[in-house]
Amino acid sequence: MKDHLTVFTLSAILIASIGMAPAFGQIQNLIVVTTDKSSYSEGEIILVTGEVKDLYSGTPVSVIVKAPNGNLVSIAQVTVGVDKKFSTEITAGGALMKAEGSYTITVQYGTENRSAEATFEFGGSTTIPPKGDSNVTDKTVAIPGSSDLIGYEITGGKLLSIIPDVESNSLIVSIDATSDGSLTLTIPRSVLDATMDGKDDVFFVLIDGEEVDFDETTSATNRVLTIAFPAGAEEIEIIGTFVVPEFGTIAAMILAVAIISIIAVSAKSRLSIMPRY
């Protein structure tokens, strides 16, 4: 009798545990995210798909990719369908995805920042895009008030302009982002710099008003920033402690001479039309 009771008790516990397991799993798996492959080579398309348990109308999921060293590679806002599923594509490689190793995809959703992660392996960057590639540009742009040029390389969009904002000690970079991409700027210290007590200080970088992370390397003459941006981004602001004036000394002198000339011509014109007696 005692043996029968023991068997019955163990059976009841086993059945209860089996019945509870799915419910526990559903509570924990509020978001699911996967990739179509476990590893990728440069230029391949990474298909990211997932599903959420609860649908929040009008709320996109944030898909964040980070490199093996933790640096930000890309970030995108992806729409969730009525079927609670979402998907997006990422091209393996580019300015921020160069190192070989394991990359992490983090998906965040909802006001409670529910999240899930997936990983994939990348074989590393082996080629340099040709200069004629329509998706990659490597050029320079002139800045008003300075003889120095800013070098840039952009993927996933087009650079429209770079304008200094003297009051904010910043550069305003206008772009047309047709897809997730990155912008690498080689900024001469004579154009924009960030220092404190004679030492390098950090820049603040905003994309459409939101602060973002970025990668930076420095030299005695330049500061090189690599900034990832999402599709649809329009403005990147880089804030330092010094920016070249929009009108340099020579431009100011030319403007002053022009004003004096206008005054002189106006005065002469008035004298010529006055009646003589």
Short mmCIF file of C-alpha atoms in Angstrom, two decimals:
data_model
loop_
_atom_site.label_atom_id
_atom_site.label_comp_id
_atom_site.label_asym_id
_atom_site.label_seq_id
_atom_site.Cartn_x
_atom_site.Cartn_y
_atom_site.Cartn_z
CA MET A 1 0.00 0.00 0.00
CA LYS A 2 2.82 2.32 0.92
CA ASP A 3 4.59 1.63 -2.40
CA HIS A 4 1.40 2.37 -4.36
CA LEU A 5 0.98 5.66 -2.48
CA THR A 6 4.58 6.66 -3.27
CA VAL A 7 4.13 5.91 -6.98
CA PHE A 8 0.88 7.86 -7.07
CA THR A 9 2.51 10.88 -5.39
CA LEU A 10 5.48 10.89 -7.76
CA SER A 11 3.17 10.57 -10.76
CA ALA A 12 1.08 13.51 -9.59
CA ILE A 13 4.18 15.67 -9.16
CA LEU A 14 5.47 14.71 -12.62
CA ILE A 15 2.13 15.49 -14.31
CA ALA A 16 1.89 18.83 -12.50
CA SER A 17 5.42 19.79 -13.49
CA ILE A 18 4.77 18.90 -17.15
CA GLY A 19 1.58 20.96 -17.14
CA MET A 20 3.32 23.98 -15.62
CA ALA A 21 6.34 24.00 -17.96
CA PRO A 22 4.65 25.49 -21.04
CA ALA A 23 3.01 28.25 -19.02
CA PHE A 24 6.40 29.20 -17.53
CA GLY A 25 7.97 29.23 -20.95
CA GLN A 26 5.26 31.51 -22.34
CA ILE A 27 5.75 33.99 -19.52
CA GLN A 28 9.49 34.15 -20.12
CA ASN A 29 9.44 34.17 -23.94
CA LEU A 30 7.75 37.53 -24.39
CA ILE A 31 9.96 38.14 -27.44
CA VAL A 32 11.62 35.66 -29.77
CA VAL A 33 14.34 36.63 -32.26
CA THR A 34 16.35 34.45 -34.66
CA THR A 35 18.59 34.74 -37.72
CA ASP A 36 18.29 32.62 -40.84
CA LYS A 37 21.89 31.38 -40.48
CA SER A 38 24.44 31.00 -37.70
CA SER A 39 27.35 32.57 -39.61
CA TYR A 40 27.84 35.00 -42.49
CA SER A 41 30.48 36.21 -44.90
CA GLU A 42 30.99 39.80 -46.00
CA GLY A 43 28.21 41.05 -48.29
CA GLU A 44 25.67 38.39 -47.27
CA ILE A 45 22.20 39.42 -46.09
CA ILE A 46 21.41 38.68 -42.44
CA LEU A 47 17.68 37.99 -42.15
CA VAL A 48 16.44 38.79 -38.65
CA THR A 49 12.95 37.53 -37.76
CA GLY A 50 11.00 37.41 -34.54
CA GLU A 51 7.68 37.46 -32.75
CA VAL A 52 6.26 39.23 -29.71
CA LYS A 53 3.77 37.79 -27.26
CA ASP A 54 1.81 41.01 -26.65
CA LEU A 55 1.06 43.49 -29.44
CA TYR A 56 1.32 47.24 -28.71
CA SER A 57 -0.30 49.09 -31.59
CA GLY A 58 2.00 51.61 -33.24
CA THR A 59 5.05 50.55 -31.22
CA PRO A 60 8.05 49.28 -33.24
CA VAL A 61 10.74 46.93 -32.00
CA SER A 62 14.31 48.21 -31.69
CA VAL A 63 16.84 45.92 -33.34
CA ILE A 64 20.36 46.63 -32.06
CA VAL A 65 23.51 44.92 -33.36
CA LYS A 66 26.76 45.04 -31.40
CA ALA A 67 30.26 43.91 -32.33
CA PRO A 68 32.32 41.40 -30.31
CA ASN A 69 33.93 44.31 -28.42
CA GLY A 70 30.52 45.75 -27.51
CA ASN A 71 30.57 48.66 -29.96
CA LEU A 72 27.34 49.60 -31.70
CA VAL A 73 27.13 48.35 -35.30
CA SER A 74 23.58 49.28 -36.27
CA ILE A 75 20.19 50.18 -34.82
CA ALA A 76 16.80 50.08 -36.52
CA GLN A 77 13.13 50.57 -35.67
CA VAL A 78 11.09 47.72 -37.17
CA THR A 79 7.30 47.58 -37.49
CA VAL A 80 5.47 44.68 -35.84
CA GLY A 81 2.69 43.16 -37.97
CA VAL A 82 -0.82 42.33 -36.84
CA ASP A 83 0.36 38.71 -36.63
CA LYS A 84 2.85 39.88 -33.95
CA LYS A 85 5.80 39.06 -36.20
CA PHE A 86 8.62 41.29 -37.45
CA SER A 87 11.61 41.01 -39.76
CA THR A 88 14.49 43.10 -41.06
CA GLU A 89 17.61 42.65 -43.15
CA ILE A 90 21.20 43.64 -42.36
CA THR A 91 24.13 43.47 -44.76
CA ALA A 92 27.16 41.74 -43.26
CA GLY A 93 30.23 43.98 -43.39
CA GLY A 94 30.63 47.73 -43.75
CA ALA A 95 32.48 50.40 -41.82
CA LEU A 96 31.35 49.16 -38.38
CA MET A 97 31.22 45.40 -39.02
CA LYS A 98 34.81 44.58 -39.84
CA ALA A 99 36.12 42.38 -37.02
CA GLU A 100 35.79 38.62 -37.07
CA GLY A 101 33.81 37.08 -34.21
CA SER A 102 30.44 36.72 -32.53
CA TYR A 103 27.94 39.57 -32.96
CA THR A 104 24.90 40.10 -30.72
CA ILE A 105 21.43 41.14 -31.87
CA THR A 106 19.28 42.62 -29.10
CA VAL A 107 15.57 43.26 -29.67
CA GLN A 108 13.71 45.62 -27.32
CA TYR A 109 9.95 46.17 -27.29
CA GLY A 110 7.27 47.88 -25.23
CA THR A 111 7.31 50.34 -22.38
CA GLU A 112 8.87 47.76 -20.05
CA ASN A 113 11.85 47.34 -22.43
CA ARG A 114 11.25 43.64 -22.85
CA SER A 115 14.19 42.18 -24.71
CA ALA A 116 15.61 39.08 -26.35
CA GLU A 117 18.98 38.25 -27.89
CA ALA A 118 20.41 36.22 -30.74
CA THR A 119 24.00 35.84 -31.94
CA PHE A 120 25.72 35.15 -35.24
CA GLU A 121 29.29 34.68 -36.41
CA PHE A 122 30.93 37.00 -38.93
CA GLY A 123 34.03 35.95 -40.86
CA GLY A 124 35.53 39.45 -40.93
CA SER A 125 36.05 42.07 -43.62
CA THR A 126 38.33 40.93 -46.45
CA THR A 127 37.70 43.48 -49.22
CA ILE A 128 37.61 47.23 -49.66
CA PRO A 129 34.60 48.56 -51.62
CA PRO A 130 35.60 50.11 -54.95
CA LYS A 131 35.44 53.87 -55.30
CA GLY A 132 32.78 53.56 -57.98
CA ASP A 133 30.38 51.60 -55.75
CA SER A 134 27.07 53.49 -55.79
CA ASN A 135 26.44 52.57 -52.14
CA VAL A 136 29.81 53.74 -50.81
CA THR A 137 31.42 57.15 -51.17
CA ASP A 138 34.84 58.27 -49.93
CA LYS A 139 35.10 62.02 -50.49
CA THR A 140 35.84 65.36 -48.91
CA VAL A 141 33.68 68.38 -48.21
CA ALA A 142 34.66 72.03 -47.68
CA ILE A 143 33.54 73.88 -44.56
CA PRO A 144 32.57 77.59 -44.68
CA GLY A 145 35.22 79.69 -42.94
CA SER A 146 38.02 77.11 -43.21
CA SER A 147 40.54 76.05 -45.83
CA ASP A 148 40.61 72.53 -44.35
CA LEU A 149 38.49 69.72 -45.75
CA ILE A 150 36.50 67.06 -43.89
CA GLY A 151 36.90 63.57 -45.32
CA TYR A 152 33.94 61.23 -45.22
CA GLU A 153 32.81 57.74 -46.10
CA ILE A 154 29.12 56.85 -46.00
CA THR A 155 27.13 53.68 -46.53
CA GLY A 156 23.35 53.36 -46.68
CA GLY A 157 22.71 56.92 -47.74
CA LYS A 158 24.01 60.23 -49.09
CA LEU A 159 25.71 63.14 -47.36
CA LEU A 160 24.00 66.42 -48.25
CA SER A 161 25.94 69.09 -46.35
CA ILE A 162 28.10 69.91 -43.32
CA ILE A 163 27.60 73.33 -41.74
CA PRO A 164 29.26 74.73 -38.58
CA ASP A 165 27.05 76.06 -35.79
CA VAL A 166 29.22 78.59 -33.96
CA GLU A 167 26.79 79.16 -31.08
CA SER A 168 26.59 75.43 -30.28
CA ASN A 169 30.25 74.64 -31.07
CA SER A 170 29.03 71.90 -33.38
CA LEU A 171 28.85 70.61 -36.92
CA ILE A 172 25.42 69.98 -38.42
CA VAL A 173 25.57 67.08 -40.89
CA SER A 174 22.57 66.62 -43.18
CA ILE A 175 22.12 63.15 -44.70
CA ASP A 176 19.59 61.21 -46.74
CA ALA A 177 19.55 57.74 -45.13
CA THR A 178 17.87 55.29 -47.48
CA SER A 179 18.77 52.32 -45.22
CA ASP A 180 20.66 51.54 -42.03
CA GLY A 181 24.23 52.65 -42.53
CA SER A 182 27.22 54.47 -41.11
CA LEU A 183 29.13 57.71 -41.60
CA THR A 184 32.87 58.04 -40.98
CA LEU A 185 34.16 61.63 -40.72
CA THR A 186 37.82 62.66 -40.64
CA ILE A 187 37.57 66.03 -38.90
CA PRO A 188 40.61 68.32 -38.70
CA ARG A 189 41.09 69.69 -35.20
CA SER A 190 41.21 73.17 -36.73
CA VAL A 191 37.58 72.69 -37.82
CA LEU A 192 36.07 71.02 -34.74
CA ASP A 193 37.63 69.79 -31.52
CA ALA A 194 36.68 68.89 -27.96
CA THR A 195 39.25 69.60 -25.26
CA MET A 196 39.38 70.28 -21.55
CA ASP A 197 42.45 71.49 -19.67
CA GLY A 198 44.54 70.88 -22.76
CA LYS A 199 43.48 67.23 -23.11
CA ASP A 200 41.02 65.55 -25.45
CA ASP A 201 37.43 65.53 -24.26
CA VAL A 202 34.53 63.51 -25.68
CA PHE A 203 32.20 64.74 -28.39
CA PHE A 204 28.42 64.52 -28.04
CA VAL A 205 26.73 63.06 -31.10
CA LEU A 206 22.99 63.43 -31.75
CA ILE A 207 20.99 61.79 -34.52
CA ASP A 208 17.74 63.71 -35.07
CA GLY A 209 18.04 65.02 -31.51
CA GLU A 210 18.79 61.68 -29.80
CA GLU A 211 22.24 61.03 -28.30
CA VAL A 212 24.00 57.99 -29.77
CA ASP A 213 27.24 56.07 -29.27
CA PHE A 214 30.06 56.20 -31.80
CA ASP A 215 33.60 54.97 -32.43
CA GLU A 216 36.55 57.37 -32.49
CA THR A 217 40.25 57.37 -33.26
CA THR A 218 42.49 60.41 -32.83
CA SER A 219 45.76 61.81 -34.13
CA ALA A 220 47.67 65.01 -33.58
CA THR A 221 45.77 66.73 -36.40
CA ASN A 222 42.47 64.85 -36.86
CA ARG A 223 39.62 63.19 -35.01
CA VAL A 224 37.93 60.35 -36.88
CA LEU A 225 34.34 59.49 -35.89
CA THR A 226 32.33 56.52 -37.13
CA ILE A 227 28.59 56.91 -36.48
CA ALA A 228 25.90 54.32 -37.18
CA PHE A 229 22.52 55.70 -38.26
CA PRO A 230 19.09 54.15 -38.91
CA ALA A 231 17.12 54.35 -42.13
CA GLY A 232 15.29 57.67 -42.42
CA ALA A 233 17.82 59.67 -40.36
CA GLU A 234 18.15 63.27 -41.52
CA GLU A 235 20.51 65.18 -39.22
CA ILE A 236 23.65 64.31 -37.24
CA GLU A 237 24.99 66.94 -34.86
CA ILE A 238 28.53 66.63 -33.49
CA ILE A 239 29.09 68.88 -30.46
CA GLY A 240 32.57 69.83 -29.23
CA THR A 241 34.19 72.73 -27.39
CA PHE A 242 35.44 74.61 -30.47
CA VAL A 243 34.22 74.98 -34.05
CA VAL A 244 35.71 77.07 -36.84
CA PRO A 245 33.76 80.35 -37.20
CA GLU A 246 31.33 80.34 -40.09
CA PHE A 247 33.12 83.41 -41.41
CA GLY A 248 36.93 83.38 -41.01
CA THR A 249 39.19 86.42 -40.73
CA ILE A 250 39.63 86.80 -44.47
CA ALA A 251 35.90 86.46 -45.11
CA ALA A 252 35.19 89.07 -42.44
CA MET A 253 37.68 91.49 -44.05
CA ILE A 254 36.08 90.98 -47.47
CA LEU A 255 32.65 91.60 -45.96
CA ALA A 256 33.88 94.78 -44.26
CA VAL A 257 35.42 96.09 -47.50
CA ALA A 258 32.19 95.33 -49.35
CA ILE A 259 30.11 97.24 -46.80
CA ILE A 260 32.46 100.25 -46.93
CA SER A 261 32.33 100.23 -50.73
CA ILE A 262 28.54 100.18 -50.70
CA ILE A 263 28.44 103.13 -48.29
CA ALA A 264 30.93 105.06 -50.41
CA VAL A 265 29.01 104.44 -53.64
CA SER A 266 25.73 105.39 -51.95
CA ALA A 267 27.22 108.63 -50.63
CA LYS A 268 28.64 109.50 -54.06
CA SER A 269 25.27 108.82 -55.69
CA ARG A 270 23.50 111.17 -53.31
CA LEU A 271 26.02 113.94 -54.03
CA SER A 272 25.67 113.53 -57.80
CA ILE A 273 21.90 114.02 -57.75
CA MET A 274 21.87 117.10 -55.52
CA PRO A 275 21.09 120.33 -57.42
CA ARG A 276 23.94 122.76 -57.91
CA TYR A 277 23.44 126.54 -57.58
#
